[in-house]
């Protein structure tokens, strides 16, 4: 049972005396009762803490439910069809262009190989002060830089899809077309005559690269 001792304030004569009397009576009553005197700390605090400790920890039920729903998401048949259609269109546009790039790179690389082989033969002829030849087999597409005695200095090959044709070159070696370089750095044909209009033409998928051998030097043309 809770008994409170209160006093309304107001402009009553002898208010202080009345408040003192009531305070004394309340103190006397608390002293006679079995209840402890009120303190500043709330009595309900331990019970609140105990109750709070018994409550289950908060869970992320909404987050777990959201994550589960996201994990269960998929694509519809219409979305799949649209995606595949776009991929097919991109492939149809990109594959021919990509194939064209591959073809061009193969052709340019092969032409550069032939040109570099001829330059090597020319440099070796000047350095060794002797005759060096560059020879290419149009069938096997193998090329080599070799001395007049047949000693190989450098050997290489072109891509198997490259078609090779030649004109006005030395054909004294079976199945080969050759360009001979002497110590003066100039190119000669079989009869030791200056080569003025020789060529090796490489073709792939309708594109061509021609390595021209003339008195003035070596150069590549495309068509």
CSV table of C-alpha atoms in Angstrom, one decimal:
chain,number,residue,atom,x,y,z
A,1,UNK,CA,0.0,0.0,0.0
A,2,UNK,CA,1.4,3.3,-1.0
A,3,UNK,CA,0.7,6.4,1.1
A,4,UNK,CA,1.8,9.8,-0.1
A,5,UNK,CA,1.9,12.9,2.0
A,6,UNK,CA,1.3,15.9,0.0
A,7,UNK,CA,0.3,19.5,0.6
A,8,UNK,CA,-1.2,21.9,-1.8
A,9,UNK,CA,0.6,25.2,-2.0
A,10,UNK,CA,-1.2,28.5,-1.8
A,11,UNK,CA,-1.4,31.7,0.0
A,12,UNK,CA,-2.5,30.2,3.3
A,13,UNK,CA,-1.5,31.8,6.6
A,14,UNK,CA,1.0,29.7,8.5
A,15,UNK,CA,1.9,27.6,5.4
A,16,UNK,CA,5.4,27.0,6.5
A,17,UNK,CA,4.3,25.7,9.9
A,18,UNK,CA,1.7,23.4,8.3
A,19,UNK,CA,4.4,22.0,5.9
A,20,UNK,CA,6.8,21.4,8.8
A,21,UNK,CA,4.0,19.6,10.7
A,22,UNK,CA,3.1,17.4,7.8
A,23,UNK,CA,6.7,16.5,7.0
A,24,UNK,CA,7.2,15.5,10.6
A,25,UNK,CA,4.1,13.3,10.6
A,26,UNK,CA,5.3,11.6,7.3
A,27,UNK,CA,8.7,10.9,8.8
A,28,UNK,CA,7.2,9.4,11.8
A,29,UNK,CA,4.9,7.2,9.8
A,30,UNK,CA,7.8,5.9,7.6
A,31,UNK,CA,9.7,5.2,10.8
A,32,UNK,CA,6.8,3.0,12.1
A,33,UNK,CA,6.2,1.2,8.9
A,34,UNK,CA,8.1,-1.8,7.5
A,35,UNK,CA,8.8,-0.1,4.2
A,36,UNK,CA,12.2,1.5,3.6
A,37,UNK,CA,12.4,5.2,3.2
A,38,UNK,CA,12.2,6.3,-0.4
A,39,UNK,CA,15.5,6.8,-2.2
A,40,UNK,CA,16.6,8.8,-5.3
A,41,UNK,CA,17.1,5.7,-7.4
A,42,UNK,CA,14.0,4.2,-9.0
A,43,UNK,CA,12.9,0.9,-7.6
A,44,UNK,CA,11.7,-0.4,-10.9
A,45,UNK,CA,15.2,-0.1,-12.6
A,46,UNK,CA,16.4,-3.6,-11.6
A,47,UNK,CA,13.1,-5.1,-12.8
A,48,UNK,CA,13.5,-3.3,-16.2
A,49,UNK,CA,17.1,-4.5,-16.6
A,50,UNK,CA,16.1,-8.1,-15.7
A,51,UNK,CA,13.1,-7.9,-18.1
A,52,UNK,CA,15.3,-6.5,-20.8
A,53,UNK,CA,17.9,-9.3,-20.4
A,54,UNK,CA,15.1,-11.9,-20.9
A,55,UNK,CA,14.0,-10.5,-24.2
A,56,UNK,CA,15.3,-12.2,-27.4
A,57,UNK,CA,17.9,-10.4,-29.4
A,58,UNK,CA,16.5,-8.4,-32.3
A,59,UNK,CA,16.7,-10.2,-35.6
A,60,UNK,CA,17.2,-9.0,-39.1
A,61,UNK,CA,14.1,-10.8,-40.3
A,62,UNK,CA,13.2,-8.2,-42.8
A,63,UNK,CA,16.8,-8.2,-44.2
A,64,UNK,CA,16.9,-11.9,-44.3
A,65,UNK,CA,13.6,-12.1,-46.1
A,66,UNK,CA,14.8,-9.4,-48.6
A,67,UNK,CA,18.0,-11.3,-49.2
A,68,UNK,CA,16.2,-14.6,-49.7
A,69,UNK,CA,13.8,-12.9,-52.1
A,70,UNK,CA,16.7,-11.5,-54.1
A,71,UNK,CA,18.4,-14.8,-54.2
A,72,UNK,CA,15.3,-16.4,-55.6
A,73,UNK,CA,15.0,-13.8,-58.4
A,74,UNK,CA,15.6,-15.1,-61.9
A,75,UNK,CA,15.0,-14.0,-65.5
A,76,UNK,CA,11.8,-14.5,-67.4
A,77,UNK,CA,11.6,-16.2,-70.8
A,78,UNK,CA,11.0,-12.8,-72.5
A,79,UNK,CA,14.1,-11.3,-70.9
A,80,UNK,CA,16.2,-14.3,-72.0
A,81,UNK,CA,14.9,-14.1,-75.6
A,82,UNK,CA,15.7,-10.4,-75.7
A,83,UNK,CA,19.2,-10.9,-74.3
A,84,UNK,CA,20.0,-13.7,-76.8
A,85,UNK,CA,18.6,-11.6,-79.7
A,86,UNK,CA,20.8,-8.7,-78.8
A,87,UNK,CA,23.8,-11.0,-78.5
A,88,UNK,CA,23.1,-12.5,-81.9
A,89,UNK,CA,22.9,-9.1,-83.5
A,90,UNK,CA,26.2,-8.0,-82.0
A,91,UNK,CA,27.9,-11.1,-83.2
A,92,UNK,CA,26.4,-10.7,-86.7
A,93,UNK,CA,27.9,-7.2,-86.8
A,94,UNK,CA,31.2,-7.8,-85.1
A,95,UNK,CA,32.3,-11.2,-86.4
A,96,UNK,CA,32.8,-10.0,-90.1
A,97,UNK,CA,34.7,-6.9,-88.9
A,98,UNK,CA,36.9,-9.0,-86.6
A,99,UNK,CA,37.6,-11.5,-89.4
A,100,UNK,CA,38.6,-8.7,-91.7
A,101,UNK,CA,41.1,-7.5,-89.0
A,102,UNK,CA,42.6,-10.9,-88.7
A,103,UNK,CA,43.0,-11.2,-92.5
A,104,UNK,CA,44.6,-7.9,-92.8
A,105,UNK,CA,47.0,-8.6,-89.9
A,106,UNK,CA,48.1,-12.0,-91.5
A,107,UNK,CA,48.7,-10.4,-94.8
A,108,UNK,CA,50.7,-7.5,-93.4
A,109,UNK,CA,52.7,-9.8,-91.2
A,110,UNK,CA,53.6,-12.1,-94.1
A,111,UNK,CA,54.6,-9.1,-96.4
A,112,UNK,CA,56.8,-7.7,-93.6
A,113,UNK,CA,58.5,-11.1,-93.2
A,114,UNK,CA,59.4,-11.2,-96.9
A,115,UNK,CA,60.6,-7.6,-96.8
A,116,UNK,CA,62.7,-8.1,-93.7
A,117,UNK,CA,64.2,-11.3,-95.2
A,118,UNK,CA,65.2,-9.4,-98.3
A,119,UNK,CA,66.8,-6.6,-96.2
A,120,UNK,CA,68.7,-9.2,-94.2
A,121,UNK,CA,70.1,-10.8,-97.4
A,122,UNK,CA,71.1,-7.3,-98.6
A,123,UNK,CA,72.8,-6.4,-95.3
A,124,UNK,CA,74.6,-9.8,-95.1
A,125,UNK,CA,75.9,-9.4,-98.7
A,126,UNK,CA,77.4,-6.0,-97.9
A,127,UNK,CA,78.8,-7.2,-94.5
A,128,UNK,CA,80.3,-10.4,-95.8
A,129,UNK,CA,81.3,-8.9,-99.2
A,130,UNK,CA,79.8,-11.8,-101.0
A,131,UNK,CA,76.6,-12.9,-102.8
A,132,UNK,CA,73.6,-13.7,-100.6
A,133,UNK,CA,70.2,-14.7,-101.8
A,134,UNK,CA,66.7,-14.6,-100.5
A,135,UNK,CA,64.5,-17.5,-101.8
A,136,UNK,CA,60.8,-18.3,-101.3
A,137,UNK,CA,59.0,-21.5,-102.1
A,138,UNK,CA,55.5,-20.4,-103.4
A,139,UNK,CA,54.0,-23.9,-102.6
A,140,UNK,CA,55.3,-24.5,-99.1
A,141,UNK,CA,55.5,-20.8,-98.3
A,142,UNK,CA,58.9,-21.3,-96.7
A,143,UNK,CA,61.6,-18.7,-97.2
A,144,UNK,CA,65.3,-18.6,-96.4
A,145,UNK,CA,68.3,-16.3,-96.5
A,146,UNK,CA,71.4,-18.3,-97.6
A,147,UNK,CA,74.8,-18.0,-99.0
A,148,UNK,CA,75.7,-19.0,-102.6
A,149,UNK,CA,77.0,-22.3,-101.1
A,150,UNK,CA,73.6,-23.0,-99.6
A,151,UNK,CA,74.3,-22.3,-96.0
A,152,UNK,CA,71.2,-21.0,-94.3
A,153,UNK,CA,71.4,-17.7,-92.4
A,154,UNK,CA,67.7,-17.3,-91.6
A,155,UNK,CA,64.7,-19.5,-92.2
A,156,UNK,CA,61.0,-18.7,-91.9
A,157,UNK,CA,57.6,-19.4,-93.3
A,158,UNK,CA,54.4,-17.5,-94.2
A,159,UNK,CA,50.9,-18.3,-93.0
A,160,UNK,CA,49.4,-21.3,-94.7
A,161,UNK,CA,46.4,-19.3,-96.1
A,162,UNK,CA,48.6,-16.9,-98.0
A,163,UNK,CA,48.8,-17.4,-101.8
A,164,UNK,CA,52.2,-16.5,-103.4
A,165,UNK,CA,52.9,-15.5,-106.9
A,166,UNK,CA,56.2,-14.0,-108.3
A,167,UNK,CA,57.4,-12.3,-111.5
A,168,UNK,CA,60.8,-11.5,-113.0
A,169,UNK,CA,62.8,-13.2,-110.3
A,170,UNK,CA,65.6,-15.8,-110.3
A,171,UNK,CA,64.1,-19.3,-110.7
A,172,UNK,CA,67.4,-21.2,-111.0
A,173,UNK,CA,66.7,-23.1,-107.8
A,174,UNK,CA,63.9,-25.7,-108.2
A,175,UNK,CA,60.5,-24.7,-106.7
A,176,UNK,CA,61.9,-21.4,-105.5
A,177,UNK,CA,61.9,-17.8,-106.6
A,178,UNK,CA,65.0,-15.9,-105.5
A,179,UNK,CA,66.6,-12.4,-105.3
A,180,UNK,CA,70.4,-12.3,-105.3
A,181,UNK,CA,72.2,-9.4,-103.5
A,182,UNK,CA,75.8,-8.7,-104.1
A,183,UNK,CA,78.3,-6.7,-102.0
A,184,UNK,CA,77.2,-3.5,-103.7
A,185,UNK,CA,73.8,-3.9,-102.1
A,186,UNK,CA,72.0,-4.2,-105.4
A,187,UNK,CA,69.6,-7.0,-106.5
A,188,UNK,CA,70.4,-9.2,-109.5
A,189,UNK,CA,68.6,-12.0,-111.4
A,190,UNK,CA,69.9,-15.3,-112.7
A,191,UNK,CA,72.1,-13.7,-115.4
A,192,UNK,CA,73.8,-11.3,-113.0
A,193,UNK,CA,71.6,-8.5,-114.5
A,194,UNK,CA,70.3,-5.8,-112.3
A,195,UNK,CA,66.7,-6.6,-111.3
A,196,UNK,CA,64.5,-3.6,-112.2
A,197,UNK,CA,61.0,-5.0,-112.0
A,198,UNK,CA,60.8,-8.1,-109.9
A,199,UNK,CA,57.9,-8.7,-107.5
A,200,UNK,CA,56.5,-11.2,-105.0
A,201,UNK,CA,52.7,-10.8,-104.5
A,202,UNK,CA,50.9,-12.2,-101.5
A,203,UNK,CA,47.1,-12.7,-101.6
A,204,UNK,CA,44.5,-13.4,-98.9
A,205,UNK,CA,40.7,-13.1,-99.1
A,206,UNK,CA,40.9,-10.8,-102.1
A,207,UNK,CA,43.5,-8.4,-100.5
A,208,UNK,CA,47.1,-8.3,-101.8
A,209,UNK,CA,50.5,-7.0,-100.8
A,210,UNK,CA,53.2,-6.8,-103.4
A,211,UNK,CA,56.9,-6.7,-102.5
A,212,UNK,CA,58.6,-4.9,-105.4
A,213,UNK,CA,62.3,-5.4,-106.1
A,214,UNK,CA,63.7,-2.6,-108.2
A,215,UNK,CA,67.1,-1.0,-108.8
A,216,UNK,CA,66.2,1.8,-106.4
A,217,UNK,CA,65.4,-0.6,-103.5
A,218,UNK,CA,62.6,-2.6,-102.0
A,219,UNK,CA,59.1,-1.4,-101.2
A,220,UNK,CA,55.6,-2.8,-100.5
A,221,UNK,CA,52.4,-1.8,-102.3
A,222,UNK,CA,48.8,-2.9,-101.4
A,223,UNK,CA,45.6,-3.3,-103.3
